[in-house]
Amino acid sequence: MSTYKDVWERSINDPVGFWGEAAKGIDWYREPTVILDDTTAPIYHWFSDGMLNTCFNALDRHVENGLGDQLALIYDSPVTDTKSTYTYHQLLDEVAHFAGVLKALGVEKGDRVVIYMPMIPQAAIAMLACARLGAVHSVVFGGFAAHELALRIEDAQPKIVVSASCGIEVNRIIEYKPLIDAALDESTHKPTHCVIFQRPQATSSMMPGRDVDWVEAMDRSTPAECVPVAATDPLYILYTSGTTGRPKGVVRDNGGHAVALHWSMSHIYDTHPGEVFWAASDVGWVVGHSYIVYAPLLAGCTTVLYEGKPVGTPDAGAYWREISEYGVKTLFTAPTGFRAIKREDPSGALLAQYDMSKFRYLFLAGERLDPETYSWASDLLGVPVIDHWWQTETGWPIASNHMGLDPMEAKAGSPTVPVPGFDVRIFDETGEEVETGKEGLIMIRTPLPPGCMAQVWGDDDKFFDAYLSHSPGYYLTGDGGHFDEDGYLFVMGRVDDVINVAGHRLSTGEVEEILSSHPDVAECAVIGVVDDLKGQVPRGLVVLKAGVDRDHEVIAAELVQRVRDQLGAVVCLRQVDVISALPKTRSGKVLRKNMRSIADGVDIPVPSTIDNPAALEALRPILRSV
Ligand code: COA
Ligand code: AMP
C-alpha cells in the first residue's frame, strides 16, 4: 500500500504526473493533454483541453459498465414517513427526462438554473440534469429567506428556477412558493419559468405561463443526452458567506471537480463501488454538493439522501437506524449533529437497538471538532472518527486522515495532515512563515489542486483580490491554526467575520447589514459567541439613533425578526442588546475581537489604540450575560 507521505510528496513535487494519473479515473470525450495550465497564473486551470460530462461520469458510465441495477440513491424521510430507492438505471432515466424538461424550456450549455429545494431526490435529479446539459446550477439552501434567494437570482441570472411546494422542518411545513414569488418580485432579473415539484404536504398555486408542474412536464418529456463540456467550463455556482455583506458565488469547474472527488472517495474515505456512503448534510451546502450528490455517484457507490434531523425525527437513534437499515459504511456529518445526539442520549443507549456491523468510519467537518465530542463519538461507536477540514472554496478536504492510504494515529482537536495536492503553510500577519507550533494564518501554496475554485461568479478580479493578494503565491484560507512537531495541523477558527452556526457558514457582515437597515439603529456590531450545541451563535449589539425612545425590548425583538425574515431562521440570532456606544479604535475600527473574547470568557489585551475604553467596560456585564 502507498504511504500517505509518499503520495503527498509526489502530489506536490510532480503535480502533473500525479493528477494526470488520477484523471484516468474519469471518462473523457477528449482526454486532457494539458494537465496544469499556468498561462493565467496565479490563477491555474486543470485539464484545460479535456472534454467530459460530469453526469455521464456519475450515471451513464456505471449503467454501461453493468452497474445499472445497483442502488444509486436511497431517500429516507422520517418527516414525511417516506422511503424510496433508485438504481443507477432508474436515476439515469429520471435525470435524462428532467434534462429533457429543462431543454424543452430553452436551457442550453452555460445557462444558469437556480435550484431551491428541500432534501428530496428531485434536488439531486435537477442538479445532475443541469450537469447533463452543461448548464450551471446554483443551489440555494432551503433555510434561506426570500431576500437571500433574490440576491442569488440577481447575481446568477438563471433562465429557470427549480423548486418544490414546501420543505418540512421536523413537523413544521415551510411553504417555498411564497418565498420564490417574493424573491422574484425583489429581483430585477426574471427567469422565464419556475418548475415546481408539488408535495402533498402543501401544494402551491401556479402562475400561468411562468410556472411549470414537475410531474406534468416529466410526463411530456423526451430524455436528453449528455452534452460534452470543457473541463474548465463551470458545473455550478455555490454562494457562500465572506467578509462582506454580499455572498460570493464560488464557481466549480467540471474536470478538476470530477477528478478530485473521484480520487477522494477511495483515498480519503476508503469507500468503493457498491458501498453505501451517507453525508448527513443538505444539498444547499458544499458538503451536500460534493458528498451527497457528486462524489459517491462518480465513484459508483450508493448515496443516502436523508430528510430529517439527528434528533427529534423521531429520536436520537435516527442516525443509527439509518446506518443499520442501509448498511452504511461511511457517515459524514457536522460535529453539531453529534452534540445534539449526545445531549439527548448521553450514554448512547439507543445504539444497542441497531446493527452497526457494516459501519466503518465517521467523518466530521464543517466546524471545529471539540475533543469532548470526538472522544464521546469514538468511545461509543468504536470506529475511527475522522476530523477533516475543508471549505466551500476548496470543495473537498484540505486536511484529513487518509483511510485509503495508511491511516495515522488521530490527535483530538486536529484534522491530521494536509491532503495530497494541498501545500499548507502558516504565516504571520506580515506574510512570513512562522515556526512549528506557532499560531498564524493558514495559507495554501498555489496552484491549488483540482476541484478548488478558480473564479468568483461575475467578478473576474474577486478571486485574486479576496484570496490570492494577501501573500503572492499563496491562497488565504481565512482560518487560523498551527502545525505541531509531528506535522499535525490544528485549525482553531476563522480570523475574519465568518461564523459557523451548527455547521452553517454565515457572515456577521450580512447580519449587520440587516440590523443597520432598521430605522432606529445608528450603528451595530454582530459577533459570533461560543455555543454548547451549535458551536457558535451570533449576538447583536446596537446603538440607537439619537432621540429614539421606544422600548428597547420591542426594538430587539423587531431586529431578531428582521434577520429571520431576510436571512433565514438558520442564522439563530436570538439575542440583540441595545447599548450606548460600540468600543472602537481611534481610527474607528470596532473592537469585535475583544467583544468576542469577553463574551467567551477569555479576555485578550485591549489595544492601546482604543478610543473609548469606558464603552468596552460598560459592555462587559452585557456580554457575559446570556
Ligand atoms: N428550511 C427552513 N428552515 C430551516 C431549514 C431549512 N432547510 N434548516 C433549518 N431551518 C430552521 C429550523 O427550523 C430552525 O428554526 P426555528 O428557529 O424556528 O426553530 C432554525 O432554522 C435553526 O435550525 P437548526 O440549525 O437546524 O437548529 P435546530 O435547533 O432546529 O437543530 C441541530 C439543531 C443540531 C439538530 C441541527 O442544527 C442539525 O441537525 N445540525 C447538523 C447540521 C449539519 O449537518 N450541517 C452539515 C453541514 S456539513
Ligand atoms: P464551509 O465553507 O461552509 O464548508 O465552511 C468552511 C469553514 O468551516 C472553514 O473555513 C472553517 O472555519 C470551518 N471548518 C470546516 N471544517 C473544519 C474542521 N474540521 N475544523 C475546524 N474548522 C472547520
XYZ file of C-alpha atoms and ligand atoms in Angstrom:
697
model
C 0.000 0.000 0.000
C 1.264 3.530 -0.792
C 2.097 5.569 2.260
C 0.473 8.922 2.842
C 3.878 10.601 2.974
C 4.978 9.291 -0.439
C 1.653 10.138 -2.041
C 1.568 13.659 -0.611
C 5.174 14.360 -1.634
C 4.562 13.166 -5.163
C 1.437 15.340 -5.447
C 3.495 18.400 -4.537
C 6.704 17.603 -6.433
C 5.057 16.209 -9.560
C 1.512 17.606 -9.706
C 1.243 16.992 -13.442
C 2.157 13.308 -13.173
C 0.056 12.829 -10.063
C -3.169 14.438 -11.307
C -2.642 13.160 -14.834
C -2.834 9.650 -13.384
C -5.828 10.499 -11.187
C -7.630 11.830 -14.287
C -7.720 8.261 -15.627
C -10.460 7.546 -13.083
C -12.782 9.690 -15.196
C -14.195 9.012 -18.678
C -13.375 11.807 -21.128
C -14.714 12.583 -24.591
C -11.274 14.093 -25.158
C -8.517 13.139 -22.725
C -6.627 16.151 -21.395
C -3.074 16.622 -22.613
C -2.581 19.875 -20.678
C -2.836 18.742 -17.071
C -1.906 22.005 -15.345
C -2.457 25.188 -17.282
C -0.428 28.049 -15.812
C -0.970 30.539 -18.616
C -3.143 32.713 -16.349
C -1.092 32.225 -13.155
C -1.531 32.939 -10.311
C -4.921 31.540 -11.310
C -4.405 27.995 -12.570
C -6.661 25.662 -14.530
C -6.631 21.883 -14.586
C -7.100 19.622 -17.611
C -7.843 22.656 -19.781
C -8.052 20.860 -23.147
C -10.082 17.906 -21.802
C -13.760 17.391 -22.672
C -16.159 15.419 -20.479
C -19.618 15.368 -18.973
C -19.974 15.113 -15.198
C -23.425 13.499 -15.348
C -22.125 10.854 -17.754
C -19.421 10.013 -15.235
C -21.876 9.945 -12.338
C -24.565 7.827 -14.036
C -24.308 6.683 -17.661
C -20.909 5.064 -17.417
C -21.955 2.921 -14.455
C -25.001 1.704 -16.374
C -22.798 0.998 -19.404
C -20.404 -0.897 -17.113
C -23.146 -3.163 -15.804
C -23.980 -1.404 -12.517
C -27.452 -0.391 -13.721
C -29.294 -2.495 -11.140
C -27.173 -1.382 -8.219
C -28.698 1.208 -5.880
C -27.504 4.707 -6.678
C -29.646 6.685 -4.248
C -31.651 5.911 -1.139
C -34.126 8.538 0.031
C -35.211 8.340 3.642
C -37.554 10.947 5.029
C -38.779 10.447 8.587
C -40.533 13.836 8.369
C -42.887 12.523 5.681
C -42.636 8.852 6.596
C -41.350 8.060 3.096
C -38.575 5.818 1.821
C -37.639 5.176 -1.778
C -34.713 3.905 -3.773
C -33.274 4.496 -7.243
C -30.982 2.104 -9.055
C -28.371 3.662 -11.340
C -30.653 2.764 -14.225
C -33.675 4.442 -12.655
C -31.762 7.540 -11.586
C -30.310 7.934 -15.069
C -33.801 7.669 -16.525
C -35.167 10.377 -14.196
C -32.204 12.670 -14.791
C -32.303 12.273 -18.577
C -36.041 13.056 -18.557
C -35.605 16.095 -16.346
C -32.756 17.273 -18.582
C -35.354 16.912 -21.380
C -37.736 19.159 -19.401
C -35.068 21.831 -18.980
C -34.042 21.558 -22.618
C -37.634 21.997 -23.755
C -37.765 25.149 -21.619
C -34.776 26.503 -23.518
C -31.897 25.606 -21.188
C -28.605 25.228 -23.035
C -24.960 24.783 -22.158
C -23.759 27.662 -19.970
C -27.262 28.780 -18.894
C -27.819 29.065 -15.158
C -30.547 27.242 -13.244
C -31.299 28.131 -9.623
C -32.407 25.149 -7.531
C -34.208 25.953 -4.266
C -35.242 22.597 -2.886
C -35.715 20.652 0.310
C -33.920 17.334 0.822
C -35.815 15.291 -1.752
C -34.426 13.189 -4.625
C -35.694 15.784 -7.119
C -32.991 18.161 -5.842
C -30.229 15.748 -6.874
C -32.073 14.926 -10.098
C -32.250 18.618 -11.022
C -28.530 19.120 -10.277
C -27.497 16.137 -12.385
C -29.865 17.177 -15.188
C -28.135 20.570 -15.361
C -24.753 18.841 -15.462
C -26.064 16.636 -18.284
C -26.886 19.686 -20.403
C -23.726 21.585 -19.493
C -25.949 24.110 -17.712
C -24.701 25.685 -14.482
C -26.736 25.029 -11.360
C -26.834 27.233 -8.347
C -28.443 25.504 -5.397
C -29.781 27.803 -2.683
C -30.148 26.300 0.795
C -33.847 25.908 1.641
C -33.340 27.593 5.025
C -32.515 30.939 3.409
C -35.253 33.545 3.250
C -36.632 35.285 0.145
C -34.149 38.168 0.208
C -31.163 35.793 0.144
C -32.742 33.866 -2.719
C -33.292 37.169 -4.550
C -29.627 38.159 -4.141
C -28.541 34.886 -5.705
C -31.074 35.101 -8.548
C -29.923 38.648 -9.260
C -26.297 37.576 -9.400
C -26.585 34.236 -11.226
C -29.254 35.424 -13.723
C -30.867 31.999 -14.126
C -33.048 31.077 -17.080
C -35.080 28.732 -14.863
C -35.781 28.313 -11.133
C -36.498 24.760 -9.936
C -38.236 24.338 -6.612
C -40.788 22.395 -4.603
C -44.007 23.469 -2.968
C -42.645 23.022 0.543
C -39.958 21.819 2.879
C -40.601 20.160 6.222
C -38.742 21.142 9.367
C -39.465 18.256 11.768
C -43.242 18.868 11.923
C -43.450 22.399 10.534
C -44.295 22.923 6.871
C -42.285 25.678 5.185
C -44.085 26.803 2.041
C -41.481 27.624 -0.594
C -43.684 29.159 -3.269
C -44.433 32.427 -1.409
C -40.678 32.762 -0.816
C -39.944 32.276 -4.519
C -42.643 34.738 -5.516
C -41.265 37.324 -3.064
C -37.701 36.748 -4.289
C -38.771 37.169 -7.902
C -40.632 40.366 -7.026
C -37.466 41.718 -5.422
C -35.029 40.634 -8.126
C -34.734 42.711 -11.283
C -33.762 39.549 -13.160
C -36.774 37.374 -14.026
C -36.317 33.746 -15.062
C -38.543 32.595 -17.896
C -40.035 29.680 -15.929
C -40.239 28.104 -12.475
C -40.535 24.319 -12.369
C -42.317 23.303 -9.174
C -42.428 19.838 -7.630
C -45.733 19.685 -5.783
C -45.514 17.833 -2.476
C -48.701 16.522 -0.879
C -47.957 18.281 2.433
C -48.673 21.677 0.801
C -49.436 22.306 -2.833
C -48.770 25.737 -4.246
C -50.727 27.907 -6.596
C -49.091 28.259 -10.000
C -48.652 31.372 -12.099
C -49.998 30.558 -15.579
C -47.379 30.912 -18.295
C -44.472 31.050 -15.852
C -44.846 28.078 -13.523
C -44.490 24.508 -14.754
C -45.562 21.414 -12.826
C -42.646 18.965 -12.437
C -44.715 15.792 -12.840
C -46.694 17.023 -15.841
C -43.530 18.231 -17.576
C -41.797 14.892 -16.908
C -44.752 13.028 -18.441
C -44.307 15.003 -21.674
C -40.525 14.963 -21.740
C -38.118 13.167 -24.049
C -34.816 12.196 -22.436
C -31.837 14.417 -23.235
C -28.338 13.164 -23.986
C -25.129 14.353 -22.294
C -23.554 17.487 -23.732
C -19.727 17.416 -23.815
C -18.202 20.384 -21.983
C -14.658 21.646 -21.477
C -13.023 20.588 -18.218
C -12.822 24.271 -17.322
C -16.486 25.004 -18.026
C -18.483 25.726 -14.867
C -20.518 22.920 -13.330
C -22.045 25.030 -10.593
C -22.064 28.254 -8.641
C -22.451 27.971 -4.887
C -22.834 31.170 -2.916
C -21.003 31.368 0.366
C -20.574 33.953 3.073
C -17.456 36.036 3.014
C -16.345 39.040 4.953
C -18.675 41.438 3.172
C -22.449 41.632 3.396
C -22.825 40.021 -0.045
C -22.358 36.293 -0.612
C -19.698 35.268 -3.119
C -20.509 32.879 -5.976
C -17.881 30.129 -5.820
C -17.556 28.645 -9.315
C -16.654 24.968 -9.622
C -15.445 23.573 -12.932
C -16.318 20.158 -14.384
C -12.979 18.427 -14.935
C -10.977 19.191 -11.808
C -14.054 18.597 -9.667
C -14.740 15.141 -11.111
C -11.097 14.053 -10.838
C -10.594 15.310 -7.279
C -13.857 13.924 -5.899
C -13.349 10.561 -7.552
C -9.818 10.366 -6.094
C -11.038 11.363 -2.633
C -13.595 8.567 -2.365
C -11.042 5.787 -2.357
C -8.017 7.530 -0.814
C -9.612 9.633 1.920
C -12.939 7.917 2.554
C -11.911 4.361 1.635
C -15.358 3.864 0.120
C -15.690 1.899 -3.101
C -18.214 0.927 -5.794
C -21.251 -0.787 -4.303
C -20.633 0.506 -0.774
C -23.009 2.895 0.987
C -21.880 6.450 1.729
C -24.050 8.849 3.704
C -23.397 12.555 4.048
C -25.927 13.840 6.575
C -25.889 17.409 5.353
C -28.064 19.380 2.950
C -27.777 19.734 -0.821
C -27.681 23.510 -0.256
C -24.195 23.330 1.283
C -20.921 22.310 -0.285
C -20.854 19.021 1.636
C -24.178 18.168 0.036
C -22.944 19.040 -3.453
C -19.732 17.073 -3.127
C -20.644 14.145 -0.908
C -24.397 13.628 -1.159
C -24.555 14.029 -4.919
C -21.351 14.022 -6.942
C -18.562 12.061 -5.252
C -20.488 8.907 -4.246
C -22.052 8.684 -7.703
C -18.796 9.388 -9.545
C -17.327 6.500 -7.545
C -20.229 4.096 -8.208
C -21.334 3.998 -4.556
C -24.827 4.214 -3.104
C -25.621 7.602 -1.600
C -28.201 8.307 1.103
C -30.356 11.438 0.985
C -31.875 11.949 4.419
C -34.683 14.419 5.076
C -34.535 14.546 8.840
C -32.510 15.675 11.814
C -30.125 13.860 14.149
C -32.663 14.245 16.972
C -36.413 14.672 17.068
C -37.150 12.655 13.899
C -38.161 10.777 15.942
C -35.299 10.407 18.431
C -31.561 10.437 18.997
C -31.270 6.955 17.452
C -32.137 8.251 13.955
C -28.544 8.108 12.657
C -28.063 4.562 13.996
C -31.300 3.435 12.351
C -30.187 4.858 9.047
C -26.768 3.200 9.275
C -28.220 -0.177 10.175
C -31.129 -0.115 7.718
C -28.999 0.739 4.692
C -25.690 -0.856 5.643
C -23.891 2.491 5.647
C -20.109 2.093 5.615
C -19.172 5.768 5.890
C -21.053 8.606 7.568
C -20.040 12.219 7.055
C -21.696 14.944 9.108
C -21.056 18.011 11.276
C -19.996 17.781 14.944
C -23.164 19.694 15.914
C -25.288 16.713 14.957
C -23.309 14.535 17.340
C -23.502 17.120 20.118
C -27.282 17.090 19.663
C -27.378 13.268 19.940
C -25.103 13.330 22.989
C -27.308 15.888 24.690
C -30.431 13.724 24.258
C -28.884 10.307 24.801
C -25.683 10.897 26.793
C -24.909 7.209 27.289
C -25.749 6.347 23.677
C -28.212 3.733 24.936
C -30.274 3.842 21.727
C -27.342 2.455 19.745
C -27.840 -1.020 21.231
C -31.037 -1.480 19.191
C -29.215 -1.317 15.859
C -26.941 -3.496 13.746
C -23.876 -1.383 13.066
C -21.829 -4.240 11.590
C -21.205 -2.571 8.226
C -20.269 0.807 9.715
C -16.564 1.629 9.418
C -15.950 5.385 9.536
C -17.380 8.596 10.938
C -16.059 11.697 9.171
C -16.810 15.092 10.710
C -16.336 18.585 9.249
C -17.902 21.991 8.898
C -16.707 23.387 12.212
C -14.042 22.621 14.799
C -14.456 19.155 16.313
C -14.185 19.712 20.047
C -12.158 16.996 21.811
C -15.121 16.084 24.062
C -17.408 15.263 21.140
C -14.544 13.440 19.433
C -13.981 11.209 22.479
C -17.679 10.607 23.037
C -18.262 9.508 19.442
C -15.071 7.380 19.339
C -15.860 5.582 22.596
C -19.472 4.970 21.662
C -19.010 3.831 18.071
C -15.688 2.007 18.259
C -14.752 3.059 14.712
C -12.291 5.719 13.534
C -13.723 9.222 13.981
C -12.038 11.427 11.424
C -11.973 15.177 11.818
C -11.310 16.736 8.433
C -11.104 20.369 7.419
C -12.418 21.994 4.321
C -14.228 24.957 2.819
C -16.818 25.738 0.183
C -13.994 27.229 -1.865
C -11.964 24.005 -1.969
C -14.940 21.668 -2.476
C -13.118 18.749 -0.848
C -10.927 18.278 2.224
C -7.724 20.272 2.713
C -6.612 18.207 5.710
C -7.654 14.747 6.782
C -6.585 11.354 7.985
C -6.458 9.200 4.850
C -8.361 5.994 5.422
C -7.496 4.633 1.969
C -3.746 5.182 2.404
C -2.032 4.372 5.686
C -4.265 5.804 8.430
C -2.364 7.699 11.115
C -2.997 7.835 14.823
C -5.563 10.557 15.450
C -4.970 13.515 17.749
C -8.078 15.127 19.256
C -8.528 18.688 18.001
C -6.562 18.118 14.775
C -7.829 17.243 11.281
C -4.479 15.403 10.969
C -2.409 16.261 7.875
C -2.714 18.062 4.524
C -4.451 16.127 1.770
C -2.324 15.400 -1.340
C -2.308 18.458 -3.566
C -2.572 20.912 -0.653
C 0.712 22.513 0.432
C -0.413 24.102 3.699
C 1.699 26.760 5.449
C 1.274 29.012 8.469
C 2.077 32.711 8.050
C 2.118 35.696 10.362
C 0.306 38.942 9.506
C 3.343 40.260 7.639
C 3.424 37.278 5.280
C 6.381 35.482 6.912
C 6.151 31.746 7.569
C 6.068 31.040 11.327
C 7.929 28.317 13.176
C 6.334 24.979 14.049
C 3.929 25.222 16.956
C 3.193 28.910 16.450
C -0.302 30.099 15.651
C -0.896 32.054 12.453
C -2.909 32.405 9.267
C -3.364 29.159 7.388
C -2.325 29.598 3.760
C -2.085 27.149 0.852
C 0.663 27.426 -1.730
C -0.708 27.727 -5.274
C -1.561 26.011 -7.528
C -4.450 24.674 -5.516
C -5.231 21.083 -6.551
C -8.047 20.180 -8.968
C -11.591 20.745 -7.691
C -10.899 24.063 -5.964
C -12.484 27.318 -7.068
C -10.728 29.387 -9.683
C -13.296 32.139 -10.087
C -15.954 34.164 -8.311
C -19.042 34.332 -10.470
C -19.489 37.643 -12.261
C -16.330 39.289 -10.937
C -13.045 38.468 -12.673
C -10.854 40.196 -10.076
C -12.563 38.990 -6.931
C -10.834 35.612 -6.637
C -7.435 37.259 -6.804
C -8.404 40.194 -4.579
C -10.113 38.152 -1.866
C -7.866 35.084 -1.739
C -4.565 35.495 -3.596
C -3.474 39.063 -2.964
C -2.503 38.689 0.710
C 0.802 36.897 0.008
C 1.880 36.289 -3.600
C 1.812 32.585 -4.478
C -0.478 31.641 -1.590
C -4.223 31.210 -1.045
C -5.608 32.800 2.126
C -7.953 30.325 3.805
C -9.405 32.745 6.377
C -8.727 30.183 9.127
C -6.102 30.400 11.840
C -4.103 27.499 13.254
C -0.740 25.806 13.640
C 1.282 22.663 12.928
C 2.657 20.628 15.829
C 6.078 18.985 15.831
C 4.625 15.778 14.294
C 3.243 17.699 11.311
C -0.381 17.571 12.517
C -2.430 20.615 11.584
C -4.687 22.296 14.161
C -7.422 24.578 12.793
C -8.531 26.947 15.528
C -11.206 29.034 13.768
C -11.817 31.906 11.397
C -9.722 35.023 11.584
C -12.324 37.069 9.709
C -16.032 37.825 10.132
C -17.284 34.416 9.064
C -19.043 32.348 11.730
C -20.178 28.746 11.754
C -23.593 28.148 13.306
C -24.427 24.434 13.538
C -22.008 23.819 10.668
C -23.743 26.503 8.586
C -21.393 29.202 7.326
C -22.680 32.736 7.817
C -21.252 36.221 7.693
C -21.622 38.622 10.608
C -21.365 41.386 7.990
C -24.551 40.168 6.343
C -26.410 40.197 9.671
C -25.027 43.665 10.463
C -26.342 44.972 7.167
C -29.847 43.842 8.121
C -29.657 45.301 11.639
C -28.378 48.628 10.270
C -31.318 48.877 7.908
C -33.723 49.201 10.877
C -34.872 52.825 11.088
C -33.984 53.153 14.790
C -30.437 51.793 14.526
C -27.478 54.179 14.250
C -24.741 51.531 14.244
C -24.250 47.929 15.223
C -21.868 45.009 15.583
C -22.517 41.291 15.335
C -20.138 38.795 16.894
C -20.058 35.004 16.988
C -20.022 33.603 20.523
C -19.407 30.060 21.712
C -22.498 27.839 21.982
C -22.501 24.360 23.519
C -24.727 22.835 20.852
C -24.198 24.862 17.678
C -20.517 25.665 18.108
C -21.181 29.354 17.573
C -24.220 31.630 17.538
C -24.414 35.308 16.608
C -25.101 38.100 19.106
C -26.137 41.564 18.039
C -25.201 44.865 19.721
C -26.921 48.015 18.506
C -26.634 51.710 19.237
C -29.872 53.597 18.620
C -30.225 56.885 16.775
C -30.412 59.974 18.986
C -33.978 60.691 20.096
C -35.295 57.127 19.740
C -37.193 56.441 22.952
C -39.083 53.246 22.081
C -38.891 50.235 24.397
C -35.528 48.508 23.872
C -37.039 45.046 24.179
C -39.515 45.795 21.419
C -36.737 47.064 19.153
C -34.580 43.993 19.934
C -37.493 41.679 19.066
C -38.048 43.533 15.789
C -34.383 43.129 14.930
C -34.423 39.392 15.647
C -37.499 39.028 13.444
C -35.958 41.147 10.684
C -32.949 38.824 10.473
C -35.210 35.750 10.428
C -37.320 37.254 7.651
C -34.477 38.484 5.476
C -31.710 35.936 6.022
C -33.490 32.924 7.495
C -34.181 31.167 10.797
C -30.988 29.177 10.370
C -28.954 32.226 11.496
C -30.213 31.649 15.058
C -29.836 35.258 16.141
C -31.691 35.203 19.439
C -30.056 37.986 21.439
C -29.732 41.641 20.474
C -28.691 44.166 23.139
C -29.182 47.893 22.921
C -26.004 49.622 24.158
C -24.896 53.235 24.399
C -21.655 53.005 22.362
C -19.526 50.492 20.459
C -15.902 50.215 21.596
C -13.629 51.405 18.797
C -10.044 52.227 17.998
C -9.095 55.834 17.309
C -9.295 55.078 13.593
C -12.901 53.941 14.037
C -12.446 50.135 13.860
C -14.966 48.313 16.056
C -13.210 46.031 18.567
C -15.154 42.895 17.653
C -12.354 40.546 18.664
C -12.255 41.969 22.198
C -16.033 41.807 22.492
C -15.997 38.196 21.329
C -13.340 37.203 23.812
C -15.195 38.881 26.700
C -18.395 37.044 25.720
C -16.476 33.749 25.617
C -14.869 34.447 28.989
C -11.283 34.642 27.734
C -10.055 38.202 27.907
C -7.404 39.320 25.426
C -5.368 42.516 25.863
C -7.234 45.708 24.984
C -5.319 47.543 22.225
C -3.618 50.776 23.249
C -5.320 52.431 20.284
C -8.756 52.154 21.916
C -10.665 55.403 21.688
C -13.379 54.837 24.298
C -12.279 52.334 26.999
C -15.380 53.162 29.013
C -17.590 51.720 26.263
C -15.764 48.373 26.462
C -16.026 48.342 30.266
C -19.750 49.081 30.087
C -20.162 46.125 27.733
C -18.513 43.550 29.996
C -21.587 42.639 32.095
C -23.808 42.654 28.997
C -21.513 40.373 27.011
C -21.084 37.965 29.905
C -24.874 37.640 30.336
C -26.704 35.023 28.307
N -35.566 25.198 5.749
C -36.210 26.033 6.561
N -35.847 26.282 7.831
C -34.746 25.661 8.271
C -34.001 24.773 7.477
C -34.454 24.547 6.147
N -33.816 23.746 5.318
N -32.984 24.302 8.202
C -33.077 24.866 9.413
N -34.147 25.675 9.455
C -34.644 26.440 10.608
C -35.053 25.496 11.717
O -36.393 25.062 11.581
C -34.877 26.371 12.941
O -35.989 27.237 13.025
P -36.564 27.740 14.460
O -35.582 28.734 14.957
O -37.878 28.327 14.102
O -36.653 26.520 15.325
C -33.657 27.217 12.599
O -33.583 27.209 11.154
C -32.361 26.663 13.137
O -32.231 25.331 12.644
P -31.115 24.289 13.059
O -29.764 24.886 12.899
O -31.382 23.029 12.347
O -31.296 24.189 14.608
P -32.225 23.259 15.467
O -32.131 23.828 16.840
O -33.559 23.096 14.846
O -31.474 21.845 15.419
C -29.446 20.557 15.285
C -30.193 21.674 15.997
C -28.083 20.360 15.913
C -30.243 19.278 15.388
C -29.279 20.952 13.811
O -28.609 22.189 13.753
C -28.525 19.971 12.971
O -29.041 18.984 12.511
N -27.272 20.257 12.702
C -26.453 19.497 11.814
C -26.253 20.397 10.635
C -25.479 19.725 9.580
O -25.495 18.548 9.404
N -24.769 20.515 8.841
C -23.979 19.958 7.814
C -23.038 20.914 7.286
S -21.641 19.944 6.827
P -17.904 25.913 4.643
O -17.404 26.787 3.572
O -19.339 26.080 4.960
O -17.519 24.477 4.413
O -17.150 26.364 5.969
C -15.759 26.395 5.968
C -15.258 26.771 7.313
O -15.723 25.839 8.295
C -13.760 26.713 7.402
O -13.136 27.874 6.903
C -13.551 26.513 8.879
O -13.629 27.724 9.579
C -14.722 25.639 9.271
N -14.334 24.230 9.303
C -14.683 23.275 8.430
N -14.196 22.077 8.803
C -13.487 22.287 9.932
C -12.704 21.453 10.799
N -12.605 20.148 10.599
N -12.089 22.030 11.856
C -12.194 23.354 12.086
N -12.933 24.182 11.318
C -13.566 23.671 10.251
